[in-house]
Amino acid sequence: MRTFETDRLALRGWEAADADFAFDLYSRWEVQRYIGREPKVMTDPAQAVALIERLRGHEHPVHGYWVVVERETGAQVGTVLLKAIPASVGVERDDTEIGWHFHPDAWGHGYATEAAAIVLRHALDSGIDEVVAVTAPDNVASQGVCLRLGMHAHGLSDRYYDVTCALYSTRA
Ligand SMILES: CC(C)(COP(=O)(O)OP(=O)(O)OC[C@H]1O[C@@H](n2cnc3c(N)ncnc32)[C@H](O)[C@@H]1OP(=O)(O)O)[C@@H](O)C(=O)NCCC(=O)NCCS
């Protein structure tokens, strides 16, 4: 998987040593509350170990799951993902989704936008025509990232995950 650097951040693959960070991130309701059809927090550190094993096993020439690290301190601050997005039942689509999950201690610094911008650029430069992002309708913070990335807002859509989401997209 490719790695990236921005002014303040480095993006690299998940490592087994990130398990404590993954558990700290995904055991928090403020991180999980808008993620998934039925949001729930991790309750067992073994879940974080299993997640990292699953993510490390995912191989794709362009897609990926990156850990975002603050260059100055070496601390993990979040994750950006680029992956196939499941279409809703009855919808024929084969699209690529970008997403971001950051630790609350790292919110409010522009880190999510800075990290996602380089992954978005990588996707479009690698031949992906269109990248979509979906957020829960109330997830204003994530919608802000989409807008700061210059993504186009399409309003609410039922196209993915069998739920109603706010849909954003960017074309090459
Ligand atoms: C969605 C999420 C990543 C947004 O994080 P964020 O820190 O608000 O987003 P950004 O990285 O774009 O940072 C923007 C904020 O940093 C501020 N900021 C401070 N210094 C900055 C700098 N040097 N450059 C840019 N922005 C800066 C901006 O003013 C803005 O703050 P504001 O919202 O108070 O106006 C975060 O809320 C999160 O991880 N939520 C839980 C997981 C989740 O819901 N993920 C999305 C699922 S769809």
mmCIF file of C-alpha atoms and ligand atoms in Angstrom:
data_model
loop_
_atom_site.group_PDB
_atom_site.id
_atom_site.type_symbol
_atom_site.label_atom_id
_atom_site.label_comp_id
_atom_site.label_asym_id
_atom_site.label_seq_id
_atom_site.Cartn_x
_atom_site.Cartn_y
_atom_site.Cartn_z
ATOM 1 C CA MET A 1 0.000 0.000 0.000
ATOM 2 C CA ARG A 2 1.252 3.461 -0.786
ATOM 3 C CA THR A 3 2.303 5.787 2.006
ATOM 4 C CA PHE A 4 1.922 9.567 1.982
ATOM 5 C CA GLU A 5 3.215 12.642 3.755
ATOM 6 C CA THR A 6 1.586 16.033 4.106
ATOM 7 C CA ASP A 7 2.859 19.113 5.919
ATOM 8 C CA ARG A 8 1.821 17.808 9.324
ATOM 9 C CA LEU A 9 0.877 14.172 8.795
ATOM 10 C CA ALA A 10 2.122 10.798 7.601
ATOM 11 C CA LEU A 11 -0.217 8.101 6.266
ATOM 12 C CA ARG A 12 0.845 4.457 6.506
ATOM 13 C CA GLY A 13 -0.704 1.010 6.741
ATOM 14 C CA TRP A 14 -2.096 -0.463 9.954
ATOM 15 C CA GLU A 15 0.410 -2.318 12.127
ATOM 16 C CA ALA A 16 -0.215 -4.814 14.927
ATOM 17 C CA ALA A 17 1.255 -2.213 17.318
ATOM 18 C CA ASP A 18 -1.685 0.123 16.520
ATOM 19 C CA ALA A 19 -4.118 -2.081 18.463
ATOM 20 C CA ASP A 20 -4.203 0.167 21.554
ATOM 21 C CA PHE A 21 -4.913 3.186 19.362
ATOM 22 C CA ALA A 22 -7.619 1.352 17.398
ATOM 23 C CA PHE A 23 -9.319 0.308 20.625
ATOM 24 C CA ASP A 24 -9.070 3.806 22.086
ATOM 25 C CA LEU A 25 -10.614 5.191 18.875
ATOM 26 C CA TYR A 26 -13.404 2.685 18.289
ATOM 27 C CA SER A 27 -14.432 2.236 21.920
ATOM 28 C CA ARG A 28 -15.641 5.873 21.962
ATOM 29 C CA TRP A 29 -19.286 6.658 21.296
ATOM 30 C CA GLU A 30 -18.418 10.118 19.948
ATOM 31 C CA VAL A 31 -16.399 8.367 17.209
ATOM 32 C CA GLN A 32 -18.803 5.511 16.506
ATOM 33 C CA ARG A 33 -22.171 7.176 16.831
ATOM 34 C CA TYR A 34 -22.524 8.008 13.129
ATOM 35 C CA ILE A 35 -20.753 4.925 11.747
ATOM 36 C CA GLY A 36 -22.656 1.909 10.459
ATOM 37 C CA ARG A 37 -26.322 1.001 10.285
ATOM 38 C CA GLU A 38 -26.450 0.191 13.994
ATOM 39 C CA PRO A 39 -23.573 2.068 15.638
ATOM 40 C CA LYS A 40 -21.838 0.343 18.511
ATOM 41 C CA VAL A 41 -18.545 0.790 20.310
ATOM 42 C CA MET A 42 -15.797 -1.777 20.724
ATOM 43 C CA THR A 43 -15.854 -3.286 24.194
ATOM 44 C CA ASP A 44 -12.936 -5.731 24.019
ATOM 45 C CA PRO A 45 -9.344 -4.948 22.930
ATOM 46 C CA ALA A 46 -9.390 -8.262 21.025
ATOM 47 C CA GLN A 47 -11.838 -6.628 18.605
ATOM 48 C CA ALA A 48 -9.187 -4.054 17.711
ATOM 49 C CA VAL A 49 -6.598 -6.789 17.128
ATOM 50 C CA ALA A 50 -9.047 -8.620 14.852
ATOM 51 C CA LEU A 51 -9.915 -5.425 12.960
ATOM 52 C CA ILE A 52 -6.252 -4.684 12.261
ATOM 53 C CA GLU A 53 -5.684 -8.245 11.033
ATOM 54 C CA ARG A 54 -8.637 -7.867 8.673
ATOM 55 C CA LEU A 55 -7.461 -4.487 7.379
ATOM 56 C CA ARG A 56 -3.889 -5.721 6.910
ATOM 57 C CA GLY A 57 -5.186 -8.612 4.815
ATOM 58 C CA HIS A 58 -6.938 -6.255 2.399
ATOM 59 C CA GLU A 59 -4.901 -5.879 -0.778
ATOM 60 C CA HIS A 60 -5.825 -3.597 -3.648
ATOM 61 C CA PRO A 61 -3.721 -1.575 -6.091
ATOM 62 C CA VAL A 62 -5.415 1.732 -5.199
ATOM 63 C CA HIS A 63 -7.784 1.253 -2.256
ATOM 64 C CA GLY A 64 -6.455 1.163 1.285
ATOM 65 C CA TYR A 65 -6.889 1.740 5.000
ATOM 66 C CA TRP A 66 -4.345 4.242 6.295
ATOM 67 C CA VAL A 67 -3.340 5.174 9.824
ATOM 68 C CA VAL A 68 -2.743 8.905 10.083
ATOM 69 C CA VAL A 69 0.206 9.882 12.273
ATOM 70 C CA GLU A 70 1.184 13.344 13.474
ATOM 71 C CA ARG A 71 4.707 13.810 12.105
ATOM 72 C CA GLU A 72 5.862 16.055 14.931
ATOM 73 C CA THR A 73 4.967 13.624 17.728
ATOM 74 C CA GLY A 74 4.625 10.247 15.965
ATOM 75 C CA ALA A 75 1.196 9.862 17.594
ATOM 76 C CA GLN A 76 -1.638 8.169 15.732
ATOM 77 C CA VAL A 77 -4.517 10.613 15.230
ATOM 78 C CA GLY A 78 -6.978 8.822 12.944
ATOM 79 C CA THR A 79 -7.593 6.781 9.857
ATOM 80 C CA VAL A 80 -8.585 7.426 6.248
ATOM 81 C CA LEU A 81 -10.028 4.684 4.073
ATOM 82 C CA LEU A 82 -10.641 4.219 0.378
ATOM 83 C CA LYS A 83 -12.778 1.200 -0.461
ATOM 84 C CA ALA A 84 -15.599 -0.288 -2.519
ATOM 85 C CA ILE A 85 -18.936 0.987 -1.220
ATOM 86 C CA PRO A 86 -21.827 -1.503 -0.988
ATOM 87 C CA ALA A 87 -24.803 -0.431 -3.112
ATOM 88 C CA SER A 88 -28.281 -0.733 -1.607
ATOM 89 C CA VAL A 89 -30.415 -3.719 -2.548
ATOM 90 C CA GLY A 90 -31.706 -3.271 -6.089
ATOM 91 C CA VAL A 91 -29.103 -0.632 -6.986
ATOM 92 C CA GLU A 92 -26.506 -1.535 -9.619
ATOM 93 C CA ARG A 93 -23.394 0.473 -8.801
ATOM 94 C CA ASP A 94 -19.720 -0.211 -8.308
ATOM 95 C CA ASP A 95 -18.343 2.921 -6.629
ATOM 96 C CA THR A 96 -15.392 3.903 -4.462
ATOM 97 C CA GLU A 97 -15.876 5.525 -1.064
ATOM 98 C CA ILE A 98 -13.553 7.710 0.954
ATOM 99 C CA GLY A 99 -14.009 7.892 4.727
ATOM 100 C CA TRP A 100 -12.318 9.215 7.879
ATOM 101 C CA HIS A 101 -12.365 8.436 11.592
ATOM 102 C CA PHE A 102 -10.280 10.627 13.893
ATOM 103 C CA HIS A 103 -9.583 10.561 17.611
ATOM 104 C CA PRO A 104 -11.482 13.331 19.430
ATOM 105 C CA ASP A 105 -8.179 14.685 20.812
ATOM 106 C CA ALA A 106 -7.205 15.378 17.180
ATOM 107 C CA TRP A 107 -10.418 17.065 16.062
ATOM 108 C CA GLY A 108 -10.356 20.769 15.248
ATOM 109 C CA HIS A 109 -6.893 20.900 13.647
ATOM 110 C CA GLY A 110 -7.792 20.298 10.020
ATOM 111 C CA TYR A 111 -6.121 16.865 10.169
ATOM 112 C CA ALA A 112 -9.020 14.900 8.645
ATOM 113 C CA THR A 113 -9.247 17.244 5.678
ATOM 114 C CA GLU A 114 -5.452 17.335 5.217
ATOM 115 C CA ALA A 115 -5.176 13.524 5.279
ATOM 116 C CA ALA A 116 -8.260 12.868 3.156
ATOM 117 C CA ALA A 117 -7.151 15.391 0.525
ATOM 118 C CA ILE A 118 -4.021 13.420 -0.294
ATOM 119 C CA VAL A 119 -5.933 10.121 -0.431
ATOM 120 C CA LEU A 120 -8.563 11.695 -2.685
ATOM 121 C CA ARG A 121 -5.842 13.005 -4.985
ATOM 122 C CA HIS A 122 -4.209 9.559 -5.018
ATOM 123 C CA ALA A 123 -7.545 7.936 -5.991
ATOM 124 C CA LEU A 124 -8.266 10.331 -8.828
ATOM 125 C CA ASP A 125 -4.653 10.224 -10.081
ATOM 126 C CA SER A 126 -4.810 6.415 -10.059
ATOM 127 C CA GLY A 127 -7.654 6.247 -12.566
ATOM 128 C CA ILE A 128 -10.719 6.184 -10.312
ATOM 129 C CA ASP A 129 -13.240 8.421 -12.117
ATOM 130 C CA GLU A 130 -15.419 9.269 -9.153
ATOM 131 C CA VAL A 131 -15.040 9.041 -5.380
ATOM 132 C CA VAL A 132 -18.080 9.269 -3.111
ATOM 133 C CA ALA A 133 -18.458 10.000 0.582
ATOM 134 C CA VAL A 134 -21.571 9.296 2.614
ATOM 135 C CA THR A 135 -22.368 10.613 6.058
ATOM 136 C CA ALA A 136 -25.241 10.199 8.464
ATOM 137 C CA PRO A 137 -27.671 13.066 7.791
ATOM 138 C CA ASP A 138 -26.801 14.653 11.176
ATOM 139 C CA ASN A 139 -23.024 14.245 10.935
ATOM 140 C CA VAL A 140 -22.269 17.899 10.355
ATOM 141 C CA ALA A 141 -18.567 17.495 11.252
ATOM 142 C CA SER A 142 -18.042 14.922 8.514
ATOM 143 C CA GLN A 143 -20.068 16.947 6.035
ATOM 144 C CA GLY A 144 -17.703 19.820 6.783
ATOM 145 C CA VAL A 145 -14.764 17.634 5.748
ATOM 146 C CA CYS A 146 -16.541 16.784 2.456
ATOM 147 C CA LEU A 147 -17.117 20.457 1.732
ATOM 148 C CA ARG A 148 -13.563 21.483 2.660
ATOM 149 C CA LEU A 149 -12.362 18.782 0.249
ATOM 150 C CA GLY A 150 -14.377 20.489 -2.472
ATOM 151 C CA MET A 151 -16.755 17.547 -2.880
ATOM 152 C CA HIS A 152 -20.133 18.145 -4.517
ATOM 153 C CA ALA A 153 -23.152 17.791 -2.204
ATOM 154 C CA HIS A 154 -26.007 15.708 -3.659
ATOM 155 C CA GLY A 155 -28.389 15.871 -0.690
ATOM 156 C CA LEU A 156 -29.878 12.735 0.813
ATOM 157 C CA SER A 157 -29.584 9.417 -1.011
ATOM 158 C CA ASP A 158 -30.626 5.778 -0.444
ATOM 159 C CA ARG A 159 -28.100 4.497 -2.975
ATOM 160 C CA TYR A 160 -25.642 2.869 -0.544
ATOM 161 C CA TYR A 161 -25.669 0.675 2.584
ATOM 162 C CA ASP A 162 -29.502 0.387 2.514
ATOM 163 C CA VAL A 163 -29.756 3.590 4.540
ATOM 164 C CA THR A 164 -30.470 7.244 3.889
ATOM 165 C CA CYS A 165 -27.196 9.190 3.831
ATOM 166 C CA ALA A 166 -26.004 12.618 2.847
ATOM 167 C CA LEU A 167 -24.084 11.939 -0.379
ATOM 168 C CA TYR A 168 -21.010 13.790 -1.661
ATOM 169 C CA SER A 169 -18.803 13.081 -4.666
ATOM 170 C CA THR A 170 -15.790 14.285 -6.591
ATOM 171 C CA ARG A 171 -14.945 13.441 -10.198
ATOM 172 C CA ALA A 172 -11.497 13.301 -11.763
HETATM 173 C C1 LIG B 1 -15.569 13.793 10.975
HETATM 174 C C2 LIG B 1 -14.297 14.223 11.688
HETATM 175 C C3 LIG B 1 -13.105 13.490 11.108
HETATM 176 C C4 LIG B 1 -14.132 15.739 11.497
HETATM 177 O O1 LIG B 1 -12.977 16.169 12.207
HETATM 178 P P1 LIG B 1 -12.572 17.725 12.211
HETATM 179 O O2 LIG B 1 -11.360 17.840 13.022
HETATM 180 O O3 LIG B 1 -13.770 18.526 12.583
HETATM 181 O O4 LIG B 1 -12.309 18.012 10.667
HETATM 182 P P2 LIG B 1 -11.066 18.754 9.973
HETATM 183 O O5 LIG B 1 -9.870 17.908 10.050
HETATM 184 O O6 LIG B 1 -11.513 19.138 8.616
HETATM 185 O O7 LIG B 1 -10.829 20.009 10.888
HETATM 186 C C5 LIG B 1 -11.627 21.146 10.723
HETATM 187 C C6 LIG B 1 -11.574 21.968 11.981
HETATM 188 O O8 LIG B 1 -10.208 22.237 12.323
HETATM 189 C C7 LIG B 1 -10.044 23.671 12.466
HETATM 190 N N1 LIG B 1 -8.621 23.986 12.227
HETATM 191 C C8 LIG B 1 -7.756 24.368 13.192
HETATM 192 N N2 LIG B 1 -6.545 24.506 12.687
HETATM 193 C C9 LIG B 1 -6.609 24.229 11.371
HETATM 194 C C10 LIG B 1 -5.659 24.220 10.311
HETATM 195 N N3 LIG B 1 -4.376 24.517 10.535
HETATM 196 N N4 LIG B 1 -6.074 23.884 9.082
HETATM 197 C C11 LIG B 1 -7.362 23.576 8.860
HETATM 198 N N5 LIG B 1 -8.320 23.569 9.822
HETATM 199 C C12 LIG B 1 -7.933 23.900 11.069
HETATM 200 C C13 LIG B 1 -11.062 24.228 11.522
HETATM 201 O O9 LIG B 1 -11.367 25.562 11.816
HETATM 202 C C14 LIG B 1 -12.242 23.303 11.818
HETATM 203 O O10 LIG B 1 -12.796 23.612 13.062
HETATM 204 P P3 LIG B 1 -14.362 23.958 13.226
HETATM 205 O O11 LIG B 1 -15.127 22.729 12.789
HETATM 206 O O12 LIG B 1 -14.490 24.254 14.667
HETATM 207 O O13 LIG B 1 -14.611 25.092 12.314
HETATM 208 C C15 LIG B 1 -14.400 13.915 13.209
HETATM 209 O O14 LIG B 1 -15.496 14.597 13.743
HETATM 210 C C16 LIG B 1 -14.569 12.421 13.504
HETATM 211 O O15 LIG B 1 -13.619 11.653 13.422
HETATM 212 N N6 LIG B 1 -15.807 12.017 13.861
HETATM 213 C C17 LIG B 1 -16.064 10.623 14.258
HETATM 214 C C18 LIG B 1 -15.994 9.667 13.097
HETATM 215 C C19 LIG B 1 -16.950 10.040 11.980
HETATM 216 O O16 LIG B 1 -18.091 10.406 12.201
HETATM 217 N N7 LIG B 1 -16.451 9.900 10.754
HETATM 218 C C20 LIG B 1 -17.216 10.186 9.563
HETATM 219 C C21 LIG B 1 -18.156 9.111 9.224
HETATM 220 S S1 LIG B 1 -19.061 9.552 7.747
#
